[in-house]
PDB file of C-alpha atoms in Angstrom:
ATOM      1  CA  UNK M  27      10.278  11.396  -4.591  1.00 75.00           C
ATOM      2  CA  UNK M  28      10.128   7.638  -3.463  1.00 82.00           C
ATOM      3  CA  UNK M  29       8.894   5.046  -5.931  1.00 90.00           C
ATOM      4  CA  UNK M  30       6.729   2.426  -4.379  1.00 92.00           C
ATOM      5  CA  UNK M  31       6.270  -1.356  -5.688  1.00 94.00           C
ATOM      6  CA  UNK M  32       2.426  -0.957  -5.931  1.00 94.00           C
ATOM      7  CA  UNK M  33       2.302  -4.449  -7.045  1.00 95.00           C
ATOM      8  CA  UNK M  34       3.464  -5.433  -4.014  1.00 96.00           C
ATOM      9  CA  UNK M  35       1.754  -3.010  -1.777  1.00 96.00           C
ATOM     10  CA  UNK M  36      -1.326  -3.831  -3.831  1.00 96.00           C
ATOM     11  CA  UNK M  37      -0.915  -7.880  -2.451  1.00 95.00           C
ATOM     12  CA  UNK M  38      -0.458  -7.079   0.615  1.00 96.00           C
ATOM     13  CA  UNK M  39      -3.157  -5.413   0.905  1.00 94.00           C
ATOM     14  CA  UNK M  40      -5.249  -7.972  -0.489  1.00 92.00           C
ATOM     15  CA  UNK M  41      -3.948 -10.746   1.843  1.00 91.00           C
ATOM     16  CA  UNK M  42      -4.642  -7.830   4.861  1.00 89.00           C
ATOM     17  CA  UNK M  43      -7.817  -7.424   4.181  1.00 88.00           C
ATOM     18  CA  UNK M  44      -8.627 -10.702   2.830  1.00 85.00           C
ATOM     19  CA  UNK M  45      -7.675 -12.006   6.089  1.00 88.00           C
ATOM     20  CA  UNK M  46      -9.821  -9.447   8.079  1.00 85.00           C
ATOM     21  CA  UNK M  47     -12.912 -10.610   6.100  1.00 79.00           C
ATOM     22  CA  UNK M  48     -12.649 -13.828   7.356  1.00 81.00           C
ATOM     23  CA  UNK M  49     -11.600 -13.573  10.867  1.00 83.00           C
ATOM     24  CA  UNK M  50     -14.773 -12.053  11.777  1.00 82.00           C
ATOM     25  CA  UNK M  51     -15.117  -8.465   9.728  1.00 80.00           C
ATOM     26  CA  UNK M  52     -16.700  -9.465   6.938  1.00 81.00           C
ATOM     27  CA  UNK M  53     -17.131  -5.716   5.275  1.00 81.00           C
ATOM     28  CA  UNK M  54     -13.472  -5.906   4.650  1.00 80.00           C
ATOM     29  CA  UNK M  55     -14.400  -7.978   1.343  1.00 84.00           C
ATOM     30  CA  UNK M  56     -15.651  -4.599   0.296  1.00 86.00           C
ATOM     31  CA  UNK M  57     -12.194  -3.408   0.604  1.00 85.00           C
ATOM     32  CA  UNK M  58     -10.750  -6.224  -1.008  1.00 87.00           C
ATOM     33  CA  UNK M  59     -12.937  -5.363  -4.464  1.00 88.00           C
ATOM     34  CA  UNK M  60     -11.906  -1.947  -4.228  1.00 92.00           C
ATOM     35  CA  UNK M  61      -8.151  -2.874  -3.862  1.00 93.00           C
ATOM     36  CA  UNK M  62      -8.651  -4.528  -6.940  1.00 92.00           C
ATOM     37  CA  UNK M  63      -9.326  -1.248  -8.748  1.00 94.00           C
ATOM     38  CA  UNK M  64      -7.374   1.144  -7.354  1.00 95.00           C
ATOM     39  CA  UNK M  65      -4.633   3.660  -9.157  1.00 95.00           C
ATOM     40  CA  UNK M  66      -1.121   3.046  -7.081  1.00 94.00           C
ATOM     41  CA  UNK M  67      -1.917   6.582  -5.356  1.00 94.00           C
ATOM     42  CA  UNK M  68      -5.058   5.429  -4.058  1.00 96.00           C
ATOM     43  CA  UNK M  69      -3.133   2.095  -2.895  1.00 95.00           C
ATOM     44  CA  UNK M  70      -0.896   4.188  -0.894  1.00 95.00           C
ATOM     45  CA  UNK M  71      -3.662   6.445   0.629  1.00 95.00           C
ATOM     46  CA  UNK M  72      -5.787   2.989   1.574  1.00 93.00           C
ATOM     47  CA  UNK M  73      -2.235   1.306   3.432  1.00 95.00           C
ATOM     48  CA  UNK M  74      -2.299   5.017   5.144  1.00 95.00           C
ATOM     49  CA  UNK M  75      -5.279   4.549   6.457  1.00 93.00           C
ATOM     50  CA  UNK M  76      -4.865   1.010   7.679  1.00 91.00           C
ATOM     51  CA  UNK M  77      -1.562   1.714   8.885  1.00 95.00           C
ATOM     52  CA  UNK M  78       0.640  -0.115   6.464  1.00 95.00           C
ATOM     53  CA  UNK M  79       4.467   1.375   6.718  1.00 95.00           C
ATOM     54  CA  UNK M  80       4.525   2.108   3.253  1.00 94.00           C
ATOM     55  CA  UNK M  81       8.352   1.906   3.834  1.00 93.00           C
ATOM     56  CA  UNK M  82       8.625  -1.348   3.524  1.00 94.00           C
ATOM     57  CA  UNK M  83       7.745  -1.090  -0.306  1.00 95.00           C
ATOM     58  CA  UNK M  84      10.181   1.262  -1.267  1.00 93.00           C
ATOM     59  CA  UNK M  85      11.767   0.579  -4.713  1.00 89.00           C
ATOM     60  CA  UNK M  86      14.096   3.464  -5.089  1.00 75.00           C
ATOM     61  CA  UNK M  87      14.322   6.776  -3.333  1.00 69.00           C
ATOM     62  CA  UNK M  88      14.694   9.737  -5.910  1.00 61.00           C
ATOM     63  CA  UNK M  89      17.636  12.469  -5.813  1.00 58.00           C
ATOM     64  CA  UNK M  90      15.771  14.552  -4.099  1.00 59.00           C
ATOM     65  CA  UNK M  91      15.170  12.424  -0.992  1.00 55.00           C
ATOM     66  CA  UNK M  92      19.345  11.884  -0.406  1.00 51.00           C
ATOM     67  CA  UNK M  93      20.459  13.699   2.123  1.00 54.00           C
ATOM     68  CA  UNK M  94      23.380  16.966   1.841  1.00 45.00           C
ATOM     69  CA  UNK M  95      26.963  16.547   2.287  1.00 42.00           C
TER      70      UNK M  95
END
């Protein structure tokens, strides 16, 4: 398991789609709302979909993510 700073992710998000709203797509301001609202799973489904590396907001990988001796 791999915790995620949803915080974080949850900014950048913001900013992404903030910034798409008003370089010419404005119906990313309804993503913006919604980012507002959404659980930390759902944050990390939405960067899926957009393409966010989600790796870059790693906090800590758990046990079972090290690799075998």
């Amino acid at each position: 398991m791999v915790l995620i700073d949803v915080e974080a992710l949850q900014d950048y998000l913001m900013d992404y789609c903030g910034s798409a709203a008003f370089s010419g797509f404005p119906a990313a301001i309804i993503d913006v709302a919604e980012i507002e609202s959404m659980s930390g799973e759902e944050l990390c489904e939405k960067a899926e979909e957009l393409g966010v590396d989600l790796r870059q907001f790693i906090v800590e990988k758990g046990r079972d993510d090290l690799p075998f001796a």
